[in-house]
Amino acid sequence: MDSEYIRKVLQGDSQAFRYFVDKYRNLAYSLAISVVKNSVVAEEVTQDAFVNAYKSLHQFEGRAKFSTWLYKIVMNEALKRVKRKTMDYCMDIEEIQETEISDLNESIDTLGEEEQRYFINLALDRLSPNDSLVLRLFYLHENNLREIQEITGFTETNIKSILHRARKRMYTALKYELKEEIRNIL
């Protein structure tokens, strides 16, 4: 389906590009927010990425999926914004016990779907841009390692390493957010 709309846009039907905006807007925004950590900036990044994709569509060779190509543009735009403004998103890694993980899983399971999404996004926002990006691509967008490599430019080994460390950091951030919520309730 993407290839049909690519052909239409390349033949001069600029309105056909709306298909891509409608189809990929939410995923592109999610990717942008994972890097820039600011909703207004993420909106700008997403918009700029779609403009760049439209202008560069003639360069799309079709070797990868359109979504992979677009996500790479989104990521490059987001990283440009981050480079303009130095940000420090470091978190200490805590030692994690298996019993703590099961306790956290039980706590999360008691929440509704919207609440789960809310706390997961809060925790993702606490992570570094690379950690948040790779976790979102792998788990939320369900990209495989090769696609993540194409989007990010990271090596497969680096991606696996980031995933390993990011899971631990995600656990720590999620545990913190849930404790804060309990504290606010009491």
PDB file of N, CA and C in Angstrom, residues 134 138 144-150 152-165:
ATOM      1  N   VAL A 134      15.489   2.927  22.026  1.00  0.00           N
ATOM      2  CA  VAL A 134      15.620   1.508  21.707  1.00  0.00           C
ATOM      3  C   VAL A 134      14.481   0.696  22.330  1.00  0.00           C
ATOM      4  N   PHE A 138      11.809  -1.350  20.041  1.00  0.00           N
ATOM      5  CA  PHE A 138      11.768  -2.807  20.177  1.00  0.00           C
ATOM      6  C   PHE A 138      10.429  -3.296  20.727  1.00  0.00           C
ATOM      7  N   ASN A 144      12.420  -5.176  14.696  1.00  0.00           N
ATOM      8  CA  ASN A 144      13.428  -6.176  15.020  1.00  0.00           C
ATOM      9  C   ASN A 144      14.799  -5.491  15.099  1.00  0.00           C
ATOM     10  N   LEU A 145      15.818  -6.249  15.494  1.00  0.00           N
ATOM     11  CA  LEU A 145      17.153  -5.670  15.689  1.00  0.00           C
ATOM     12  C   LEU A 145      17.699  -5.045  14.411  1.00  0.00           C
ATOM     13  N   ARG A 146      17.468  -5.698  13.274  1.00  0.00           N
ATOM     14  CA  ARG A 146      17.973  -5.158  11.997  1.00  0.00           C
ATOM     15  C   ARG A 146      17.316  -3.819  11.675  1.00  0.00           C
ATOM     16  N   GLU A 147      16.008  -3.720  11.904  1.00  0.00           N
ATOM     17  CA  GLU A 147      15.307  -2.459  11.646  1.00  0.00           C
ATOM     18  C   GLU A 147      15.784  -1.367  12.596  1.00  0.00           C
ATOM     19  N   ILE A 148      15.998  -1.714  13.855  1.00  0.00           N
ATOM     20  CA  ILE A 148      16.507  -0.731  14.812  1.00  0.00           C
ATOM     21  C   ILE A 148      17.898  -0.273  14.386  1.00  0.00           C
ATOM     22  N   GLN A 149      18.688  -1.187  13.891  1.00  0.00           N
ATOM     23  CA  GLN A 149      20.028  -0.846  13.406  1.00  0.00           C
ATOM     24  C   GLN A 149      19.937   0.140  12.240  1.00  0.00           C
ATOM     25  N   GLU A 150      19.010  -0.096  11.317  1.00  0.00           N
ATOM     26  CA  GLU A 150      18.832   0.809  10.175  1.00  0.00           C
ATOM     27  C   GLU A 150      18.368   2.188  10.628  1.00  0.00           C
ATOM     28  N   THR A 152      18.655   3.617  13.760  1.00  0.00           N
ATOM     29  CA  THR A 152      19.539   4.323  14.684  1.00  0.00           C
ATOM     30  C   THR A 152      20.977   4.437  14.215  1.00  0.00           C
ATOM     31  N   GLY A 153      21.413   3.495  13.400  1.00  0.00           N
ATOM     32  CA  GLY A 153      22.817   3.456  13.021  1.00  0.00           C
ATOM     33  C   GLY A 153      23.679   2.744  14.053  1.00  0.00           C
ATOM     34  N   PHE A 154      23.064   2.236  15.127  1.00  0.00           N
ATOM     35  CA  PHE A 154      23.803   1.497  16.149  1.00  0.00           C
ATOM     36  C   PHE A 154      24.124   0.107  15.624  1.00  0.00           C
ATOM     37  N   THR A 155      25.181  -0.490  16.147  1.00  0.00           N
ATOM     38  CA  THR A 155      25.486  -1.871  15.792  1.00  0.00           C
ATOM     39  C   THR A 155      24.519  -2.796  16.517  1.00  0.00           C
ATOM     40  N   GLU A 156      24.377  -4.016  16.015  1.00  0.00           N
ATOM     41  CA  GLU A 156      23.479  -4.976  16.661  1.00  0.00           C
ATOM     42  C   GLU A 156      23.934  -5.271  18.087  1.00  0.00           C
ATOM     43  N   THR A 157      25.252  -5.374  18.270  1.00  0.00           N
ATOM     44  CA  THR A 157      25.794  -5.614  19.609  1.00  0.00           C
ATOM     45  C   THR A 157      25.450  -4.462  20.542  1.00  0.00           C
ATOM     46  N   ASN A 158      25.577  -3.244  20.049  1.00  0.00           N
ATOM     47  CA  ASN A 158      25.252  -2.067  20.848  1.00  0.00           C
ATOM     48  C   ASN A 158      23.765  -2.053  21.209  1.00  0.00           C
ATOM     49  N   ILE A 159      22.915  -2.411  20.262  1.00  0.00           N
ATOM     50  CA  ILE A 159      21.475  -2.436  20.506  1.00  0.00           C
ATOM     51  C   ILE A 159      21.148  -3.450  21.598  1.00  0.00           C
ATOM     52  N   LYS A 160      21.740  -4.633  21.513  1.00  0.00           N
ATOM     53  CA  LYS A 160      21.503  -5.661  22.531  1.00  0.00           C
ATOM     54  C   LYS A 160      21.973  -5.181  23.901  1.00  0.00           C
ATOM     55  N   SER A 161      23.107  -4.512  23.919  1.00  0.00           N
ATOM     56  CA  SER A 161      23.641  -3.989  25.171  1.00  0.00           C
ATOM     57  C   SER A 161      22.724  -2.908  25.748  1.00  0.00           C
ATOM     58  N   ILE A 162      22.272  -2.009  24.895  1.00  0.00           N
ATOM     59  CA  ILE A 162      21.358  -0.950  25.335  1.00  0.00           C
ATOM     60  C   ILE A 162      20.065  -1.566  25.864  1.00  0.00           C
ATOM     61  N   LEU A 163      19.525  -2.549  25.145  1.00  0.00           N
ATOM     62  CA  LEU A 163      18.298  -3.211  25.599  1.00  0.00           C
ATOM     63  C   LEU A 163      18.484  -3.833  26.980  1.00  0.00           C
ATOM     64  N   HIS A 164      19.602  -4.489  27.169  1.00  0.00           N
ATOM     65  CA  HIS A 164      19.871  -5.140  28.454  1.00  0.00           C
ATOM     66  C   HIS A 164      19.914  -4.119  29.592  1.00  0.00           C
ATOM     67  N   ARG A 165      20.705  -3.061  29.408  1.00  0.00           N
ATOM     68  CA  ARG A 165      20.822  -2.038  30.459  1.00  0.00           C
ATOM     69  C   ARG A 165      19.532  -1.234  30.601  1.00  0.00           C
TER      70      ARG A 165
END
